[in-house]
Coordinates of C-alpha atoms and ligand atoms in Angstrom, one line a residue:
M1 CA 11.8 38.9 11.7
T2 CA 9.9 42.2 11.9
D3 CA 8.9 43.0 8.4
S4 CA 6.4 40.5 7.3
A5 CA 6.6 41.4 3.6
T6 CA 10.3 40.4 3.5
A7 CA 9.7 37.5 5.8
T8 CA 7.4 35.8 3.3
T9 CA 10.0 36.0 0.5
S10 CA 13.0 35.0 2.5
L11 CA 12.2 32.2 4.9
S12 CA 14.7 29.4 4.9
P13 CA 13.5 25.8 4.3
E14 CA 14.6 24.8 7.9
Y15 CA 12.5 27.6 9.3
I16 CA 9.4 26.6 7.3
L17 CA 9.9 22.9 8.2
E18 CA 9.9 23.7 11.9
H19 CA 7.4 26.5 12.2
T20 CA 4.9 25.6 9.5
F21 CA 5.0 21.8 9.6
G22 CA 6.3 21.3 13.1
Y23 CA 9.1 18.9 12.2
S24 CA 12.6 19.0 13.5
G25 CA 14.7 17.6 10.6
F26 CA 14.6 16.6 6.9
R27 CA 14.2 13.1 5.8
G28 CA 16.4 11.4 3.2
D29 CA 16.9 13.5 0.1
Q30 CA 14.3 16.2 1.1
E31 CA 16.8 18.9 1.9
D32 CA 18.7 18.5 -1.4
I33 CA 15.5 18.3 -3.4
I34 CA 14.2 21.4 -1.8
Q35 CA 17.4 23.3 -2.3
T36 CA 17.5 22.3 -6.0
L37 CA 14.1 23.9 -6.5
V38 CA 14.7 26.9 -4.3
D39 CA 17.8 27.5 -6.6
G40 CA 15.5 27.5 -9.6
N41 CA 16.5 24.1 -11.0
D42 CA 14.3 21.1 -12.1
A43 CA 14.1 17.8 -10.3
L44 CA 12.7 14.3 -10.8
V45 CA 11.9 12.6 -7.5
L46 CA 11.4 8.9 -6.9
M47 CA 10.4 8.1 -3.4
P48 CA 8.3 5.4 -2.0
T49 CA 4.8 6.1 -0.6
G50 CA 5.1 7.7 2.8
G51 CA 8.6 8.9 2.0
G52 CA 7.7 12.6 2.3
K53 CA 7.2 13.8 -1.2
S54 CA 4.8 16.6 -0.4
L55 CA 7.3 18.7 1.6
C56 CA 9.7 18.5 -1.4
Y57 CA 7.5 20.9 -3.3
Q58 CA 5.5 22.5 -0.5
I59 CA 8.5 24.0 1.2
P60 CA 10.2 25.5 -1.9
A61 CA 6.8 26.9 -2.9
L62 CA 6.7 28.7 0.4
A63 CA 10.4 29.7 0.3
R64 CA 10.3 31.2 -3.2
P65 CA 8.2 34.2 -4.1
G66 CA 5.0 33.5 -6.0
C67 CA 2.5 30.6 -5.9
G68 CA 3.4 27.0 -6.3
V69 CA 1.2 25.1 -8.8
V70 CA 0.6 21.4 -8.0
I71 CA -0.7 19.2 -10.7
S72 CA -2.5 16.1 -9.4
P73 CA -4.9 13.7 -11.1
L74 CA -6.7 12.9 -7.9
I75 CA -9.5 15.5 -7.6
A76 CA -11.1 13.7 -4.8
L77 CA -8.1 14.2 -2.6
M78 CA -7.4 17.9 -3.4
Q79 CA -9.7 19.1 -0.8
D80 CA -8.1 17.1 2.0
Q81 CA -4.6 18.1 1.0
V82 CA -5.6 21.8 0.9
E83 CA -7.4 21.5 4.3
A84 CA -4.3 20.0 5.8
L85 CA -2.2 22.8 4.5
R86 CA -4.6 25.4 5.8
A87 CA -4.5 23.8 9.2
A88 CA -0.8 24.4 9.0
G89 CA -1.4 28.1 8.2
V90 CA -0.6 27.9 4.5
A91 CA -2.7 29.9 1.9
A92 CA -3.7 27.0 -0.2
E93 CA -6.5 26.5 -2.7
F94 CA -7.6 24.1 -5.4
L95 CA -9.3 24.7 -8.7
N96 CA -11.4 21.9 -10.1
S97 CA -14.9 21.1 -11.5
S98 CA -16.4 20.8 -8.0
L99 CA -16.2 24.5 -7.4
A100 CA -18.9 27.0 -8.2
F101 CA -18.1 29.7 -10.7
E102 CA -17.9 32.5 -8.1
Q103 CA -15.6 30.4 -5.9
A104 CA -13.3 29.7 -8.8
Q105 CA -13.2 33.4 -9.8
D106 CA -12.4 34.5 -6.3
I107 CA -9.5 32.1 -6.2
E108 CA -8.2 33.3 -9.6
S109 CA -8.2 36.9 -8.5
R110 CA -6.4 36.0 -5.3
L111 CA -3.8 34.2 -7.3
L112 CA -3.3 37.3 -9.5
R113 CA -3.1 39.5 -6.4
G114 CA -0.3 37.3 -5.1
E115 CA -2.2 36.1 -2.1
L116 CA -1.9 32.3 -2.7
E117 CA 1.1 30.1 -1.7
L118 CA -0.1 26.8 -3.2
L119 CA -2.7 26.0 -5.9
Y120 CA -3.8 22.5 -6.7
L121 CA -5.0 21.7 -10.3
A122 CA -6.1 18.7 -12.2
P123 CA -4.1 18.4 -15.5
E124 CA -7.2 18.9 -17.7
R125 CA -7.9 22.1 -15.9
L126 CA -4.3 23.3 -16.2
L127 CA -4.2 22.7 -19.9
Q128 CA -7.2 24.8 -20.7
P129 CA -6.0 27.8 -22.6
R130 CA -7.8 30.0 -20.1
T131 CA -5.9 28.6 -17.2
L132 CA -2.6 28.8 -19.0
D133 CA -3.2 32.4 -19.7
L134 CA -4.2 33.0 -16.1
L135 CA -0.9 31.4 -14.9
A136 CA 1.0 33.5 -17.4
R137 CA -0.3 36.6 -15.7
A138 CA 0.4 35.3 -12.2
D139 CA 3.7 35.0 -10.3
I140 CA 4.5 31.2 -10.2
S141 CA 7.1 29.8 -7.9
L142 CA 7.2 26.3 -9.2
F143 CA 5.3 23.5 -10.9
A144 CA 5.0 20.2 -9.1
I145 CA 3.8 17.3 -11.2
D146 CA 2.5 14.7 -8.7
E147 CA 1.9 11.0 -9.6
A148 CA 4.2 11.6 -12.6
H149 CA 4.0 7.9 -13.6
C150 CA 0.6 8.8 -15.1
V151 CA 2.6 9.8 -18.3
S152 CA 3.5 6.1 -18.7
Q153 CA 1.5 4.2 -21.2
W154 CA 2.6 0.9 -19.7
G155 CA 1.2 1.5 -16.3
H156 CA -2.5 1.2 -15.5
D157 CA -2.8 4.8 -14.3
F158 CA -2.1 6.4 -17.7
R159 CA -3.6 9.8 -18.3
A160 CA -3.5 11.3 -21.8
D161 CA -3.5 14.8 -20.3
Y162 CA -0.2 14.1 -18.6
L163 CA 1.5 13.8 -22.0
Q164 CA 0.8 17.5 -22.7
L165 CA 2.4 18.7 -19.5
S166 CA 5.7 19.1 -21.4
C167 CA 4.2 22.3 -22.7
L168 CA 4.9 23.9 -19.2
H169 CA 8.6 23.9 -20.0
Q170 CA 8.0 25.8 -23.3
R171 CA 5.6 28.3 -21.9
F172 CA 7.2 28.9 -18.5
P173 CA 10.9 28.2 -19.1
Q174 CA 12.1 30.2 -16.1
V175 CA 9.8 28.3 -13.6
P176 CA 11.4 25.3 -11.9
R177 CA 9.5 22.0 -12.3
V178 CA 9.5 18.9 -10.1
A179 CA 7.9 15.6 -11.1
L180 CA 7.3 13.1 -8.3
T181 CA 6.3 9.4 -8.3
A182 CA 6.3 6.3 -6.0
T183 CA 6.6 3.9 -8.9
A184 CA 9.8 2.0 -8.7
D185 CA 10.6 0.5 -12.0
Q186 CA 13.3 1.8 -14.4
R187 CA 11.2 1.9 -17.5
T188 CA 8.6 4.2 -16.0
R189 CA 11.4 6.4 -14.7
R190 CA 12.9 6.8 -18.1
E191 CA 9.5 7.5 -19.6
I192 CA 8.8 10.3 -17.1
A193 CA 12.1 12.0 -17.9
T194 CA 11.6 11.9 -21.7
R195 CA 7.9 12.7 -21.8
L196 CA 8.0 15.5 -19.3
D197 CA 11.2 17.0 -20.8
L198 CA 13.1 16.4 -17.6
E199 CA 16.3 14.8 -18.9
N200 CA 18.4 17.7 -17.6
A201 CA 16.7 17.7 -14.3
R202 CA 18.5 16.4 -11.2
H203 CA 17.2 12.9 -10.5
F204 CA 16.7 11.8 -6.9
V205 CA 16.1 8.1 -6.4
S206 CA 15.4 6.9 -2.9
S207 CA 15.4 3.5 -1.5
F208 CA 12.1 1.8 -2.0
D209 CA 12.2 0.1 1.3
R210 CA 9.2 0.6 3.6
P211 CA 10.8 -0.4 6.9
N212 CA 7.7 0.3 9.0
I213 CA 5.7 -2.3 7.1
Q214 CA 5.9 -5.8 8.5
Y215 CA 5.5 -8.3 5.7
R216 CA 3.8 -11.6 6.6
I217 CA 2.8 -14.3 4.2
T218 CA 0.9 -17.3 5.6
A219 CA -0.6 -20.5 4.3
K220 CA -4.3 -20.2 4.1
S221 CA -6.1 -22.8 6.3
N222 CA -9.2 -21.1 7.5
P223 CA -9.1 -17.6 6.0
K224 CA -12.0 -16.2 7.9
R225 CA -10.7 -17.4 11.2
Q226 CA -7.2 -16.3 10.4
L227 CA -8.3 -12.8 9.4
L228 CA -10.5 -12.6 12.5
Q229 CA -7.7 -13.6 14.8
F230 CA -5.4 -11.1 13.2
L231 CA -7.9 -8.3 13.5
Q232 CA -8.9 -9.1 17.1
S233 CA -5.5 -9.7 18.5
E234 CA -3.5 -7.0 16.7
Q235 CA -5.7 -4.5 14.9
Q236 CA -8.6 -3.5 17.2
G237 CA -10.0 -0.2 16.2
N238 CA -7.5 0.3 13.3
A239 CA -8.2 1.3 9.8
G240 CA -7.2 -1.1 7.1
V241 CA -7.9 -2.6 3.7
V242 CA -8.8 -6.3 3.0
Y243 CA -8.2 -7.2 -0.7
C244 CA -10.2 -10.0 -2.3
L245 CA -10.1 -11.1 -6.0
S246 CA -13.8 -11.2 -6.8
R247 CA -16.8 -8.9 -6.2
S248 CA -18.8 -11.6 -4.5
K249 CA -16.1 -12.4 -2.1
V250 CA -15.8 -8.7 -1.3
E251 CA -19.5 -8.6 -0.5
S252 CA -19.5 -11.8 1.6
T253 CA -16.4 -10.9 3.5
A254 CA -17.6 -7.4 4.3
T255 CA -21.0 -8.7 5.5
W256 CA -19.3 -11.3 7.6
L257 CA -16.9 -8.7 9.2
Q258 CA -19.9 -6.5 10.0
E259 CA -21.5 -9.5 11.8
Q260 CA -18.3 -9.9 13.8
G261 CA -18.7 -6.3 15.0
F262 CA -16.2 -4.5 12.7
N263 CA -16.9 -1.3 10.8
A264 CA -16.4 -2.9 7.4
L265 CA -17.5 -1.5 4.0
P266 CA -17.4 -3.2 0.6
Y267 CA -15.8 -1.5 -2.4
H268 CA -15.7 -2.8 -6.0
A269 CA -16.3 -1.6 -9.5
G270 CA -19.8 -3.2 -9.5
L271 CA -21.2 -0.9 -6.9
P272 CA -22.9 2.3 -7.8
A273 CA -20.6 5.3 -8.0
T274 CA -22.4 7.1 -5.2
V275 CA -22.0 4.1 -2.9
R276 CA -18.3 3.8 -3.8
A277 CA -17.7 7.5 -3.1
D278 CA -19.6 7.3 0.2
H279 CA -17.5 4.3 1.4
Q280 CA -14.3 6.0 0.4
R281 CA -15.3 9.1 2.2
R282 CA -16.1 7.2 5.4
F283 CA -12.8 5.4 5.2
L284 CA -11.0 8.7 5.1
R285 CA -13.2 10.6 7.6
E286 CA -14.1 8.0 10.2
E287 CA -11.7 6.1 12.4
G288 CA -11.2 2.4 12.4
V289 CA -13.0 1.7 9.1
I290 CA -12.1 -1.5 7.2
V291 CA -12.6 -1.4 3.5
V292 CA -13.0 -4.8 1.9
A293 CA -12.2 -4.3 -1.8
T294 CA -11.1 -5.6 -5.1
I295 CA -8.1 -3.9 -6.6
A296 CA -10.4 -1.2 -7.9
F297 CA -9.8 0.5 -4.5
G298 CA -6.4 1.9 -4.8
M299 CA -4.8 4.8 -6.3
G300 CA -5.5 8.0 -4.5
I301 CA -6.2 6.4 -1.1
D302 CA -3.6 8.5 0.4
K303 CA -4.8 8.1 4.0
P304 CA -1.7 8.2 6.2
D305 CA -2.9 6.0 9.0
V306 CA -3.9 2.7 7.3
R307 CA -2.5 0.2 9.8
F308 CA -2.9 -3.0 7.8
V309 CA -3.4 -4.3 4.3
A310 CA -4.6 -7.9 4.3
H311 CA -4.8 -10.0 1.1
L312 CA -7.2 -12.9 1.2
D313 CA -6.2 -13.9 -2.4
L314 CA -2.9 -14.0 -4.0
P315 CA -1.9 -10.8 -6.0
K316 CA -0.9 -11.7 -9.5
S317 CA 2.5 -10.1 -9.5
I318 CA 5.0 -8.7 -7.0
E319 CA 4.5 -5.3 -8.6
A320 CA 0.8 -5.5 -7.6
Y321 CA 1.6 -6.9 -4.2
Y322 CA 4.1 -4.1 -3.5
Q323 CA 1.8 -1.4 -4.7
E324 CA -1.2 -2.7 -2.7
T325 CA 0.7 -3.3 0.5
G326 CA 2.4 0.1 0.1
R327 CA -0.9 1.8 1.0
A328 CA -0.3 0.8 4.6
G329 CA 1.6 3.0 7.0
R330 CA 2.3 6.1 5.0
D331 CA 2.7 8.0 8.3
G332 CA 5.8 5.9 9.1
E333 CA 4.2 4.2 12.0
P334 CA 4.2 0.4 12.3
A335 CA 1.9 -1.3 9.9
T336 CA 1.3 -4.9 8.8
A337 CA 0.9 -6.5 5.4
L338 CA -0.7 -9.9 5.8
L339 CA -1.1 -12.2 2.8
L340 CA -3.0 -15.5 3.1
Y341 CA -2.5 -17.9 0.2
G342 CA -3.3 -21.4 -0.6
L343 CA -3.3 -24.1 -3.2
E344 CA -6.6 -22.9 -4.8
D345 CA -4.9 -19.5 -5.4
V346 CA -2.0 -21.2 -7.2
V347 CA -4.4 -23.2 -9.4
K348 CA -6.8 -20.3 -10.1
L349 CA -4.0 -17.9 -11.1
S350 CA -2.2 -20.4 -13.2
Q351 CA -5.5 -20.9 -15.0
M352 CA -6.1 -17.2 -15.5
A353 CA -2.6 -16.7 -16.8
A354 CA -3.1 -19.6 -19.3
M355 CA -6.5 -18.5 -20.4
S356 CA -5.8 -14.8 -20.6
E357 CA -6.2 -13.0 -23.9
G358 CA -3.1 -12.0 -25.8
S359 CA -0.1 -13.5 -27.4
E360 CA 2.0 -16.4 -26.2
E361 CA 4.7 -14.0 -25.2
H362 CA 2.2 -12.1 -23.1
K363 CA 1.0 -15.3 -21.4
R364 CA 4.6 -16.3 -20.8
Q365 CA 5.3 -13.0 -19.1
E366 CA 2.2 -13.3 -16.9
R367 CA 3.2 -16.7 -15.9
Q368 CA 6.7 -15.5 -15.0
R369 CA 5.3 -12.7 -12.9
L370 CA 3.1 -15.2 -11.1
D371 CA 6.0 -17.5 -10.5
A372 CA 8.0 -14.7 -8.9
M373 CA 5.0 -14.0 -6.6
L374 CA 4.7 -17.6 -5.7
G375 CA 8.4 -17.8 -5.1
L376 CA 8.2 -14.9 -2.6
C377 CA 5.4 -16.8 -0.8
E378 CA 7.5 -19.9 -0.4
I379 CA 11.0 -18.6 0.4
T380 CA 12.4 -19.3 3.8
S381 CA 14.7 -16.3 3.8
C382 CA 14.0 -12.6 4.4
R383 CA 10.9 -11.4 2.5
R384 CA 12.0 -7.8 2.3
R385 CA 15.3 -8.6 0.8
A386 CA 13.6 -10.7 -1.9
L387 CA 11.1 -8.0 -2.6
L388 CA 13.6 -5.3 -3.0
R389 CA 15.9 -7.5 -5.0
Y390 CA 13.0 -7.9 -7.4
F391 CA 13.1 -4.1 -7.9
E392 CA 16.9 -4.2 -8.3
E393 CA 17.7 -2.9 -4.8
E394 CA 20.0 -4.8 -2.5
L395 CA 19.6 -4.7 1.3
A396 CA 22.8 -5.0 3.3
A397 CA 21.2 -7.3 5.9
D398 CA 18.1 -9.2 6.7
C399 CA 15.4 -6.9 7.8
G400 CA 14.3 -8.3 11.1
N401 CA 10.7 -7.1 10.4
C402 CA 9.2 -9.8 8.3
D403 CA 7.7 -13.2 9.3
T404 CA 10.7 -15.2 8.0
C405 CA 13.1 -13.0 10.0
L406 CA 11.0 -13.0 13.1
E407 CA 10.1 -16.7 13.1
P408 CA 12.5 -18.6 10.7
P409 CA 10.4 -21.3 9.1
A410 CA 11.3 -24.8 10.1
T411 CA 11.7 -27.4 7.3
W412 CA 11.2 -31.1 7.3
D413 CA 12.3 -34.0 5.1
A414 CA 9.2 -34.5 3.0
S415 CA 10.8 -36.9 0.5
E416 CA 8.6 -39.8 1.4
A417 CA 5.3 -37.8 1.4
A418 CA 6.4 -36.2 -1.9
R419 CA 7.0 -39.7 -3.4
K420 CA 3.6 -40.8 -2.3
L421 CA 1.9 -37.8 -3.9
M422 CA 3.9 -38.1 -7.1
S423 CA 3.2 -41.8 -7.5
C424 CA -0.5 -41.2 -6.8
I425 CA -0.6 -38.6 -9.6
Y426 CA 1.2 -40.9 -11.9
R427 CA -0.9 -44.0 -11.1
T428 CA -4.1 -42.1 -11.7
G429 CA -2.9 -41.0 -15.1
Q430 CA -1.9 -37.3 -14.5
R431 CA -5.5 -36.5 -15.4
F432 CA -6.9 -35.3 -12.0
G433 CA -6.9 -32.1 -9.9
A434 CA -5.5 -31.9 -6.4
A435 CA -8.8 -32.6 -4.6
H436 CA -9.3 -36.0 -6.2
V437 CA -5.6 -37.0 -5.9
I438 CA -5.7 -36.3 -2.2
D439 CA -9.0 -38.2 -1.9
V440 CA -7.3 -41.2 -3.4
L441 CA -4.2 -40.8 -1.2
R442 CA -6.4 -40.6 1.9
G443 CA -8.5 -43.6 0.9
A444 CA -11.7 -41.6 0.6
D445 CA -14.9 -43.3 -0.6
T446 CA -16.3 -40.8 -3.1
E447 CA -18.4 -41.2 -6.2
K448 CA -15.5 -40.2 -8.3
V449 CA -13.2 -42.7 -6.7
R450 CA -15.7 -45.4 -7.4
Q451 CA -16.4 -44.2 -10.9
F452 CA -12.7 -44.4 -11.9
E453 CA -12.2 -47.5 -9.7
H454 CA -9.3 -45.8 -8.0
Q455 CA -9.7 -48.1 -4.9
Q456 CA -7.8 -50.5 -7.2
V457 CA -4.6 -48.3 -7.6
S458 CA -1.6 -49.1 -5.5
T459 CA -1.5 -45.7 -3.9
Y460 CA -5.1 -45.8 -2.7
G461 CA -5.1 -45.0 1.1
I462 CA -1.3 -44.7 1.5
G463 CA -1.6 -41.2 2.8
T464 CA -3.8 -41.5 5.8
D465 CA -1.0 -40.3 8.1
L466 CA -1.5 -36.7 6.9
S467 CA -4.7 -34.6 6.8
A468 CA -6.2 -33.3 3.6
N469 CA -5.0 -29.8 4.5
E470 CA -1.4 -31.1 5.0
W471 CA -1.6 -32.8 1.6
R472 CA -2.8 -29.5 0.1
A473 CA 0.2 -27.7 1.6
I474 CA 2.6 -30.2 0.2
T475 CA 1.0 -30.1 -3.2
R476 CA 1.1 -26.3 -3.2
Q477 CA 4.8 -26.2 -2.4
L478 CA 5.6 -28.8 -5.0
V479 CA 3.8 -26.8 -7.6
V480 CA 5.6 -23.6 -6.6
Q481 CA 8.9 -25.3 -6.6
G482 CA 8.3 -26.7 -10.1
Y483 CA 8.0 -30.4 -9.3
L484 CA 4.3 -30.5 -10.3
R485 CA 2.5 -28.4 -12.8
V486 CA -1.2 -27.6 -13.1
N487 CA -2.5 -28.2 -16.6
A488 CA -5.1 -25.4 -17.1
E489 CA -6.1 -26.9 -20.4
A490 CA -7.1 -30.2 -18.8
F491 CA -9.3 -29.4 -15.8
N492 CA -6.3 -28.3 -13.7
A493 CA -4.9 -31.8 -13.7
L494 CA -1.7 -32.2 -11.7
Q495 CA 1.2 -33.4 -13.8
L496 CA 4.8 -34.5 -13.0
T497 CA 7.8 -32.5 -14.3
E498 CA 11.4 -33.7 -14.9
L499 CA 12.3 -32.6 -11.4
C500 CA 10.3 -35.5 -10.0
R501 CA 12.7 -38.1 -11.3
P502 CA 15.5 -37.9 -8.8
V503 CA 13.0 -37.7 -5.9
L504 CA 11.1 -40.7 -7.1
R505 CA 14.4 -42.6 -7.5
E506 CA 15.3 -41.6 -3.9
E507 CA 18.5 -39.9 -5.2
E508 CA 17.7 -36.5 -3.7
P509 CA 16.0 -35.6 -0.5
L510 CA 13.3 -32.9 -0.6
F511 CA 12.8 -30.4 2.2
L512 CA 9.6 -28.4 2.6
R513 CA 8.3 -25.9 5.1
T514 CA 7.0 -27.5 8.2
L515 CA 3.3 -27.8 8.1
P516 CA 1.4 -25.8 10.7
K517 CA -0.8 -28.1 12.7
Q518 CA -3.3 -25.4 13.4
A519 CA -3.8 -21.9 12.2
P520 CA -0.3 -20.3 12.4
K521 CA 0.3 -18.0 15.3
A522 CA 0.2 -14.9 13.2
A523 CA -0.3 -12.7 16.3
R524 CA 3.2 -12.9 17.7
P525 CA 5.8 -11.2 15.6
Q526 CA 4.2 -7.8 15.7
S527 CA 4.8 -6.9 19.2
R528 CA 8.5 -7.8 19.1
A529 CA 9.7 -5.9 16.1
R530 CA 8.7 -2.2 16.2
G531 CA 5.5 -2.6 17.9
A532 CA 6.8 -1.6 21.4
E533 CA 5.7 2.0 21.1
Q534 CA 2.5 0.9 19.5
E535 CA 1.5 -1.3 22.3
L536 CA -0.5 0.7 24.9
T537 CA -0.3 -0.1 28.6
A538 CA -3.6 -0.4 30.4
E539 CA -2.7 2.8 32.2
D540 CA -2.3 4.8 28.9
Q541 CA -5.4 3.6 27.3
P542 CA -7.9 6.1 28.8
L543 CA -5.7 9.1 27.9
W544 CA -5.2 7.7 24.4
D545 CA -8.9 7.2 23.9
A546 CA -9.5 10.8 25.2
L547 CA -6.9 12.2 22.8
R548 CA -8.4 10.5 19.9
A549 CA -11.9 11.6 20.9
L550 CA -10.8 15.2 21.1
R551 CA -9.1 15.0 17.7
K552 CA -12.3 13.5 16.3
R553 CA -14.4 16.3 17.7
L554 CA -12.1 19.0 16.4
A555 CA -12.0 17.3 13.0
E556 CA -15.8 17.0 12.8
E557 CA -16.3 20.7 13.8
R558 CA -14.1 21.6 10.8
G559 CA -15.4 18.9 8.5
V560 CA -12.0 17.5 7.9
P561 CA -10.5 14.0 8.4
P562 CA -9.0 13.4 11.8
Y563 CA -5.4 13.3 10.4
V564 CA -5.7 16.8 9.2
V565 CA -5.8 17.9 12.9
F566 CA -2.9 15.6 14.0
H567 CA -1.4 12.4 12.8
D568 CA -1.3 9.3 15.0
A569 CA 2.4 9.8 15.5
T570 CA 1.8 13.2 16.9
L571 CA -0.9 12.0 19.4
R572 CA 1.4 9.1 20.4
E573 CA 4.2 11.5 21.1
M574 CA 1.8 13.6 23.2
L575 CA 0.8 10.5 25.1
S576 CA 4.4 9.8 26.1
A577 CA 5.8 13.3 26.5
R578 CA 2.7 14.8 28.2
P579 CA 3.5 18.4 27.4
R580 CA 2.3 20.9 30.0
N581 CA 2.7 24.2 28.2
R582 CA 2.8 25.7 24.8
D583 CA 6.6 25.4 24.5
E584 CA 6.5 21.8 25.3
M585 CA 3.6 21.3 22.9
L586 CA 5.6 23.0 20.1
A587 CA 8.4 20.5 20.6
I588 CA 6.1 17.6 19.6
S589 CA 6.7 16.5 16.0
G590 CA 3.9 17.6 13.7
I591 CA 2.9 20.7 15.7
G592 CA 3.9 24.0 14.1
D593 CA 2.9 27.5 14.9
S594 CA -0.5 27.4 13.3
K595 CA -1.6 24.0 14.7
L596 CA -0.4 25.1 18.1
E597 CA -2.6 28.2 17.8
R598 CA -5.6 26.2 16.6
F599 CA -5.5 23.1 18.7
G600 CA -2.8 23.5 21.3
D601 CA -4.9 24.8 24.1
D602 CA -7.7 22.2 23.8
F603 CA -5.1 19.4 24.0
L604 CA -3.2 21.1 26.8
K605 CA -6.4 21.3 28.8
L606 CA -7.2 17.7 28.3
L607 CA -3.6 16.7 29.3
A608 CA -3.9 18.8 32.4
D609 CA -7.2 17.3 33.4
F610 CA -5.6 13.9 33.1
A611 CA -2.5 14.9 35.1
E612 CA -4.8 15.9 38.0
S613 CA -6.9 12.8 38.2
Ligands
LIG701 P1 4.3 10.7 0.1 O1 3.6 11.7 -0.6 O2 5.7 10.5 -0.3 O3 3.6 9.4 0.2 P2 3.9 12.4 2.4 O4 4.4 13.6 1.8 O5 2.4 12.2 2.5 O6 4.5 11.1 1.7 O7 4.6 12.2 3.8 C1 4.3 11.0 4.6 C2 4.3 11.4 6.0 O8 5.6 11.7 6.5 C3 3.4 12.5 6.3 O9 2.7 12.2 7.5 C4 4.4 13.7 6.5 O10 3.8 14.7 7.3 C5 5.5 13.0 7.2 N1 6.8 13.7 7.0 C6 7.3 14.0 5.8 N2 8.5 14.6 5.9 C7 8.8 14.6 7.3 C8 9.9 15.1 8.1 N3 11.0 15.6 7.5 N4 9.8 14.9 9.4 C9 8.7 14.3 10.0 N5 7.7 13.8 9.3 C10 7.7 14.0 7.9
LIG702 ZN1 13.1 -9.9 6.8

């Protein structure tokens, strides 16, 4: 191409993919979506987190004449998104309340002069009559409505402003629109189509599988030790999120992790806004930060290199679990979702469901969602299949990258132990919680035992063959499988259900997951599945550290997060391919013309220095 003016209006999507973004091929539906928009048609895109939604509007915006307008509710992230585009050589800007008047004016005049390729706006800004007039005077290539599920009144991300975005269709009928979301459920999808006036748009629905996330769900024995072991043996120096249910547990866990030498920061709604903003910023900008958070930390954390999400408490539904774990591994690199759960979670959440405000119907639904979550914890078959089935997607085969696939759980004939537990509950009148029932089984001499004269019942001390922890695991499984129920209206008393009858009569055997004797060996599956390329040899370590240090320095000089310079995947490819010149550098995924120009030589020099020594 010699004439740059025609070049900017006629570049093909493939050319832009390769030269601007440095990638060699499209993923999934990307190519079709991009073509639909380039042709001037509308699209509705459902793709999981990390699926590659951004390119679906960025490339057509560059391929079509005019400026692409991206509507996003996440003002805090606009700057990083724009920085990343600029690093790739794209003329991108954002307009929001954080800009000074002169800055905003400058951007507006550049838009009118046709100098911008992408402009990010918050919905409230877009809907101001002033902005709509501005856009009417500019040349617009497309509208991209990101996080489109914000139009849904059912979800917890609802934004009233989003409802008015249907006006775009009326005011700019000739400009193609694309709405994008990572929310999987059917109801939200239908709502987006109706409310945004996209019924005639082409719908692109991707698989919601996240194959690079390894799902692991483990019984909670000693949560702190289990977490520590996980972090030390698998996640040294990695960024991740640890979710806890309560603010106080967030605080204590963060403090404890700091004492163990981790760069851990608390995040919950009770902290001052400035502290929250600071912790979020450090999570995005620094490397290897662990945020310990309540679910208040979530939407808008679109950091690509979150290597793990650990839950120390049970999420209250599969939807919540999937959304929270989905924040790991957006860059497609191996990531781990670790959930520790125990009897106390089952009891606490049953209680919360029973005590929650709202109608009986609402409580019943909450209870059902919780049961589905508990079922996922206790299944002995592939977790990913069960998860996707919940979202009405059927996997053809077991995944090979979840704990049950990697280490099929052993089961044991627990009929006798279950009978002992059931009789003990029955003999003590179905009036006591798990702790006391287990005390009676194990023949403990506590005040409560003496108060109720439970040394006298026939089941006193018949369970000394198992530890209290083992009895808790059995109890938990029996609750989850519906043999026992926890009566939240009566001090969480354990009660028998109809299912117990055949077991007590010895008509039916009962198999449970084998009880781990110590903390389960959580460390092992990782390295076998997809972790091979993630595991560094001792030889590679110094170069890897040096590459990361260089990336950090370049990022700091520019005041951007490290991933704006290069993603981990790009550094990893550099580590194994060891490019020696600019051509070889350009062949690395994630390096386009502009990044080569900006950072190529610094990295080539580093690699050459290492090759010599
Ligand atoms: P989403 O918005 O759907 O969560 P992103 O657009 O942030 O996903 O993309 C996730 C990651 O995948 C990013 O690191 C992006 O650069 C990368 N990516 C997207 N499309 C491709 C592609 N065709 N080839 C290689 N990497 C890609
Ligand atoms: Zn599996």
